[in-house]
Tab-separated table of C-alpha atoms and ligand atoms in Angstrom:
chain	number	residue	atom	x	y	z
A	1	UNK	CA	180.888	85.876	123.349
A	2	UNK	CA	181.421	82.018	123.011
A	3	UNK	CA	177.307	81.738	124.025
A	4	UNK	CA	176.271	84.319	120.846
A	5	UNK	CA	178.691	82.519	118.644
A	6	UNK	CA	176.982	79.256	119.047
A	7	UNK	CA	173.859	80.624	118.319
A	8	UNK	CA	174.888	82.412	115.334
A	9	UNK	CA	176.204	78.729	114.447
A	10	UNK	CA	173.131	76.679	115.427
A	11	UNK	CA	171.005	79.736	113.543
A	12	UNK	CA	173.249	79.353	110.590
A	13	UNK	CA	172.868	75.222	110.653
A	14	UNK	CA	168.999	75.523	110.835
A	15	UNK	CA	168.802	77.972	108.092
A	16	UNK	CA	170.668	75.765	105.931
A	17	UNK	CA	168.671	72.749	107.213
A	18	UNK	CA	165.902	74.187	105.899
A	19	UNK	CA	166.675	75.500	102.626
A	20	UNK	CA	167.219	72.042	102.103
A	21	UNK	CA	163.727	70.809	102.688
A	22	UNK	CA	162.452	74.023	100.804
A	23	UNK	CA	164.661	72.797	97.515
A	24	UNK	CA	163.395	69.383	97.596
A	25	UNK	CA	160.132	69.882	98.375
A	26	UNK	CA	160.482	72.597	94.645
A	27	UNK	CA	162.766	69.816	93.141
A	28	UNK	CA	159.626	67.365	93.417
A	29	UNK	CA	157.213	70.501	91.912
A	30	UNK	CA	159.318	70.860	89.107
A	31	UNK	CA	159.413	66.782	88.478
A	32	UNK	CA	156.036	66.844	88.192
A	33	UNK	CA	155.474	69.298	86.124
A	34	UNK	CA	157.527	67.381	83.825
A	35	UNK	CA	154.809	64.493	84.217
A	36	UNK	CA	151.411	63.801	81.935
A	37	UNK	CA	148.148	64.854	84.246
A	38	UNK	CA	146.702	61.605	86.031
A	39	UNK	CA	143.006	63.137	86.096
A	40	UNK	CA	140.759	62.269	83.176
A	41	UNK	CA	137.522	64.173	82.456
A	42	UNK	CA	135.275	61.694	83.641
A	43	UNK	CA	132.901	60.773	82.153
A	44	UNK	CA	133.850	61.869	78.789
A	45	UNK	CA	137.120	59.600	79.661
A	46	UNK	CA	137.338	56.790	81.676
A	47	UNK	CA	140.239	54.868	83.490
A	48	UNK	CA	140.174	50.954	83.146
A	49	UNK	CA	139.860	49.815	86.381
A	50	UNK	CA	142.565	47.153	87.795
A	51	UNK	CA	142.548	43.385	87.260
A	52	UNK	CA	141.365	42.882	90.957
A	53	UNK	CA	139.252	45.665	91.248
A	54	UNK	CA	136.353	45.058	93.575
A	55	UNK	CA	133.127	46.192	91.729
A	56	UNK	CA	129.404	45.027	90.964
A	57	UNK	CA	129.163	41.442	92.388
A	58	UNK	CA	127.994	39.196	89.262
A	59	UNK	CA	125.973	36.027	89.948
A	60	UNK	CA	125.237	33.117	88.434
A	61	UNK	CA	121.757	32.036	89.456
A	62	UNK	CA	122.317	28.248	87.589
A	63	UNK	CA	125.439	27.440	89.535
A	64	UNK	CA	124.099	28.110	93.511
A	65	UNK	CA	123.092	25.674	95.826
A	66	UNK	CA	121.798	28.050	98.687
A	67	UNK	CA	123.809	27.019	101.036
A	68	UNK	CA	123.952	30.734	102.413
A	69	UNK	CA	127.807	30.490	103.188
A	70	UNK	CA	127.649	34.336	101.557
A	71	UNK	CA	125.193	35.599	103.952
A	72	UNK	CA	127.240	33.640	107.032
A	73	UNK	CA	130.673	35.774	105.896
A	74	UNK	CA	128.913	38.997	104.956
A	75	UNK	CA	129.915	41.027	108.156
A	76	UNK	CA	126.569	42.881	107.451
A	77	UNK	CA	124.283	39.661	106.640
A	78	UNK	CA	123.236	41.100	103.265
A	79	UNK	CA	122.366	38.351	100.341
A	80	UNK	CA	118.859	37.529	100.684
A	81	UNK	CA	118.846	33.895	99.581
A	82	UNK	CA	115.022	33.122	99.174
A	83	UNK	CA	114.596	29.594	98.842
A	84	UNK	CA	111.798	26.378	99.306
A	85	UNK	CA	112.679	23.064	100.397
A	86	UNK	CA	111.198	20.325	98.596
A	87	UNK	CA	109.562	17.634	100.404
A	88	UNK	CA	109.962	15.229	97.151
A	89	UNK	CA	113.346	15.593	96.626
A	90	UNK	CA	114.179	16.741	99.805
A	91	UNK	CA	116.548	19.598	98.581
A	92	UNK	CA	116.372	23.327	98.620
A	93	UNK	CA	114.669	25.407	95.696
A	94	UNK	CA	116.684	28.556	94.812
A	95	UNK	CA	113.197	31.035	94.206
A	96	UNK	CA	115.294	34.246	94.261
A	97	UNK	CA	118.610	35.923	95.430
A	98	UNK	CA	119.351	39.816	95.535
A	99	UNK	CA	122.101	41.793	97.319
A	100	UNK	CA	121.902	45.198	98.316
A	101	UNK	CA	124.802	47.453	96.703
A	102	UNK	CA	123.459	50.372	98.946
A	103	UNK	CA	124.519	48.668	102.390
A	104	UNK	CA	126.984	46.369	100.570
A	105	UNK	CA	130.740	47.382	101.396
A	106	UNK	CA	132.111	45.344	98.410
A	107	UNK	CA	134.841	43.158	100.687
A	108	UNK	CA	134.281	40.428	98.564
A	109	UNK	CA	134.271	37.995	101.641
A	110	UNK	CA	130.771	36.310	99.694
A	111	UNK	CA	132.704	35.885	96.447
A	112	UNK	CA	136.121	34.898	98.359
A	113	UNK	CA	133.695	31.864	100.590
A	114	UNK	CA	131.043	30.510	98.259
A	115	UNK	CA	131.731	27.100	97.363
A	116	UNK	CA	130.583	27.040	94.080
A	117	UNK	CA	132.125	30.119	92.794
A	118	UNK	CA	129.156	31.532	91.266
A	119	UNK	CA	130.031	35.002	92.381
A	120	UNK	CA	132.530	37.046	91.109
A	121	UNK	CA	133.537	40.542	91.559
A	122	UNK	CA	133.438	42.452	88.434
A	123	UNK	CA	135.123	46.113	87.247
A	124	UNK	CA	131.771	47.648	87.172
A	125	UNK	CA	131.739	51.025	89.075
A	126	UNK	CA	128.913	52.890	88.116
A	127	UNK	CA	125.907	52.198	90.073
A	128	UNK	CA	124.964	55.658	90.686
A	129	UNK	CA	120.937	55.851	90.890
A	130	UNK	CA	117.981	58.580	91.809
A	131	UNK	CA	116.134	55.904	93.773
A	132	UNK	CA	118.329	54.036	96.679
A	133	UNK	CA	115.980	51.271	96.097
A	134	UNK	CA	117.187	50.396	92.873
A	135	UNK	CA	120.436	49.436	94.220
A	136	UNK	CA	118.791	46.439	95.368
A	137	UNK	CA	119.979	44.220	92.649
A	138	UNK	CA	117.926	40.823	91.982
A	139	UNK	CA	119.270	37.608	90.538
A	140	UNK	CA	118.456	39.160	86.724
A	141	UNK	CA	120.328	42.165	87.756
A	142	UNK	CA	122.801	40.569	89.598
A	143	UNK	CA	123.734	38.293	86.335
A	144	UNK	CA	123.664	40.681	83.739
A	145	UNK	CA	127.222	40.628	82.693
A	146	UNK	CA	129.112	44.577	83.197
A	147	UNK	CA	129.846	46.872	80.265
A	148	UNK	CA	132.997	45.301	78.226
A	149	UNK	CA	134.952	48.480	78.211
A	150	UNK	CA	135.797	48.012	74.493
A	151	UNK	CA	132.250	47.994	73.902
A	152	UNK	CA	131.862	51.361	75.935
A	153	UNK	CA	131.353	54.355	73.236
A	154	UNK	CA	132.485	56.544	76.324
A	155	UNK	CA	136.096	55.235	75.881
A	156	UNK	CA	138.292	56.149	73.229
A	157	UNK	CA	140.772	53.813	71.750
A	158	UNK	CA	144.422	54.209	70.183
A	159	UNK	CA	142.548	53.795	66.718
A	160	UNK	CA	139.867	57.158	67.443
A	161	UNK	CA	143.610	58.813	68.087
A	162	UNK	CA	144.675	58.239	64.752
A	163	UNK	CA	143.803	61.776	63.558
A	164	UNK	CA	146.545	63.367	65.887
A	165	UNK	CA	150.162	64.610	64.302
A	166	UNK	CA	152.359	61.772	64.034
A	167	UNK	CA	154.316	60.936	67.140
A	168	UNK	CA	151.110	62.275	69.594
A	169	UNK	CA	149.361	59.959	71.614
A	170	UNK	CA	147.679	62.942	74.111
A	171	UNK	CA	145.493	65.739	72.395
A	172	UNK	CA	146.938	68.103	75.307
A	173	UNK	CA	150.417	67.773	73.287
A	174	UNK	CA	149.275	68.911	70.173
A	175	UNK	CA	149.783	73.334	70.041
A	176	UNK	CA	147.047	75.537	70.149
A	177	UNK	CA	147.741	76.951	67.142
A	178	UNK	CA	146.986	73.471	65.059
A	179	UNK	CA	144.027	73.389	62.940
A	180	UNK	CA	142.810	70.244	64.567
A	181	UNK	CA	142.817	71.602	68.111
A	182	UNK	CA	138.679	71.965	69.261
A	183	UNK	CA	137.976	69.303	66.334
A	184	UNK	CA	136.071	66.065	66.481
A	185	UNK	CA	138.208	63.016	64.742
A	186	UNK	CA	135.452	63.070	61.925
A	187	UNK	CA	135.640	67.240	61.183
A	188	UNK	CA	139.427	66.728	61.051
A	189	UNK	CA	139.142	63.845	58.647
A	190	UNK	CA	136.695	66.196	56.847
A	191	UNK	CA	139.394	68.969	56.755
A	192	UNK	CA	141.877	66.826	55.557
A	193	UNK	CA	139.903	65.146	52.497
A	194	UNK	CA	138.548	68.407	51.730
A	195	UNK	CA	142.107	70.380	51.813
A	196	UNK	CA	143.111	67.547	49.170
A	197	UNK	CA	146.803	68.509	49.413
A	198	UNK	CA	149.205	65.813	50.985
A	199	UNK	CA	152.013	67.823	49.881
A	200	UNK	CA	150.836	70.865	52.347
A	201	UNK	CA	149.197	68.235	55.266
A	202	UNK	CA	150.249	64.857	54.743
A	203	UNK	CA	148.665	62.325	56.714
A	204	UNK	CA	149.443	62.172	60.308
A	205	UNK	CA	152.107	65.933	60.192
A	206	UNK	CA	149.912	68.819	60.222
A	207	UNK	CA	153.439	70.938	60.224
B	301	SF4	S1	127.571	30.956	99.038
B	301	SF4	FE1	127.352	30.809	96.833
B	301	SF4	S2	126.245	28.897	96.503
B	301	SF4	FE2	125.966	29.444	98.658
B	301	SF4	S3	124.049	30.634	98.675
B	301	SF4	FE3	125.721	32.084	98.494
B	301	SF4	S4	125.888	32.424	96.299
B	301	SF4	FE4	124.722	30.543	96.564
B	302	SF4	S1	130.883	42.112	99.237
B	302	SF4	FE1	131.003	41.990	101.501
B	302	SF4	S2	129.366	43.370	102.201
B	302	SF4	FE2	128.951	42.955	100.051
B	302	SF4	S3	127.533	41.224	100.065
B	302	SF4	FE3	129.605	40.360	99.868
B	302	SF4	S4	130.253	39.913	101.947
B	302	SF4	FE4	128.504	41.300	102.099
């Protein structure tokens, strides 16, 4: 009798045990569901990428001395630093310099070791290509200076948001039943010059 009551004990501990887990494991579910969606539809929306985000290398052809430190700390060898020596003024000629973003790991040991600083790790992500080869970035390529994301059409700013009801900053807020849900910022503008009635939709309350 004293064994089955100790199980029934231990059975009733365990059970309880692990209704616990099972409510905070929901208790998480339901605090996210509280939360706005993290996923953007790329590439119709893009995420800024972090201030120390290691991207496209950038290279500034005017500032190296080819001293091929970045090829020394590149645990694959990979900056081809194509250079001359000249017998008159007995110092190297810089003819050419390229890096390989298809075997290049971006570590940014190069960038972190050259003593001149003339390479930099930018925020540039999209290097996505048909032809492998073209990953093979020159010294043109290599200093063509990335996309300034407020120059990128593909992101929207607060301003472009402007034709939302007042108070939304996220189009997923505003109810399927608005008039402005499906509608480019210009068609709304459109509808809203057109309807000519501030009294029925002033600016920026479509209620
Ligand atoms: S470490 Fe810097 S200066 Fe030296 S070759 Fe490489 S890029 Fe040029
Ligand atoms: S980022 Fe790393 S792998 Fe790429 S070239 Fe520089 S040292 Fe080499």
């Amino acid at each position: 009798m004293k064994d089955f009551l100790q199980k029934v004990n231990s059975y009733i501990k365990e059970a309880f045990g692990a209704s616990k887990y099972l409510f905070d494991g929901i208790t998480v579910t339901f605090d996210h569901l509280k939360r706005r969606p993290v996923t953007v539809q790329y590439p119709y929306e893009k995420l800024i990428p972090s201030e120390r985000y290691r991207g496209r290398i950038h290279y500034e052809f005017d500032k190296c001395i080819a001293c091929e430190v970045c090829v020394r700390v590149c645990p694959i060898n990979l900056p081809v630093v194509d250079w001359v020596m000249n017998k008159e003024t007995k110092k190297k000629e810089l003819r050419n310099y390229s890096i390989d973003f298809g075997a290049c790991i971006f570590c940014g040991n190069c960038v972190e070791y050259c003593p001149t600083n003339c390479l930099s790790m930018t925020e540039e992500y999209e290097l996505a290509t048909f032809d492998r080869h073209n990953l093979n970035y020159d010294n043109v390529a290599l200093g063509r200076l990335p996309t300034n994301v407020t120059s990128d059409p593909t992101v929207q700013s607060l301003k472009q948001l402007t034709y939302l009801p007042k108070g939304v900053m996220d189009p997923h807020e505003v109810p399927a039943s608005d008039p402005r849900v499906g509608k480019l910022p210009e068609e709304v503008l459109d509808w809203m010059v057109s309807s000519n009635s501030k009294e029925e939709l002033p600016l920026g309350n479509s209620k």
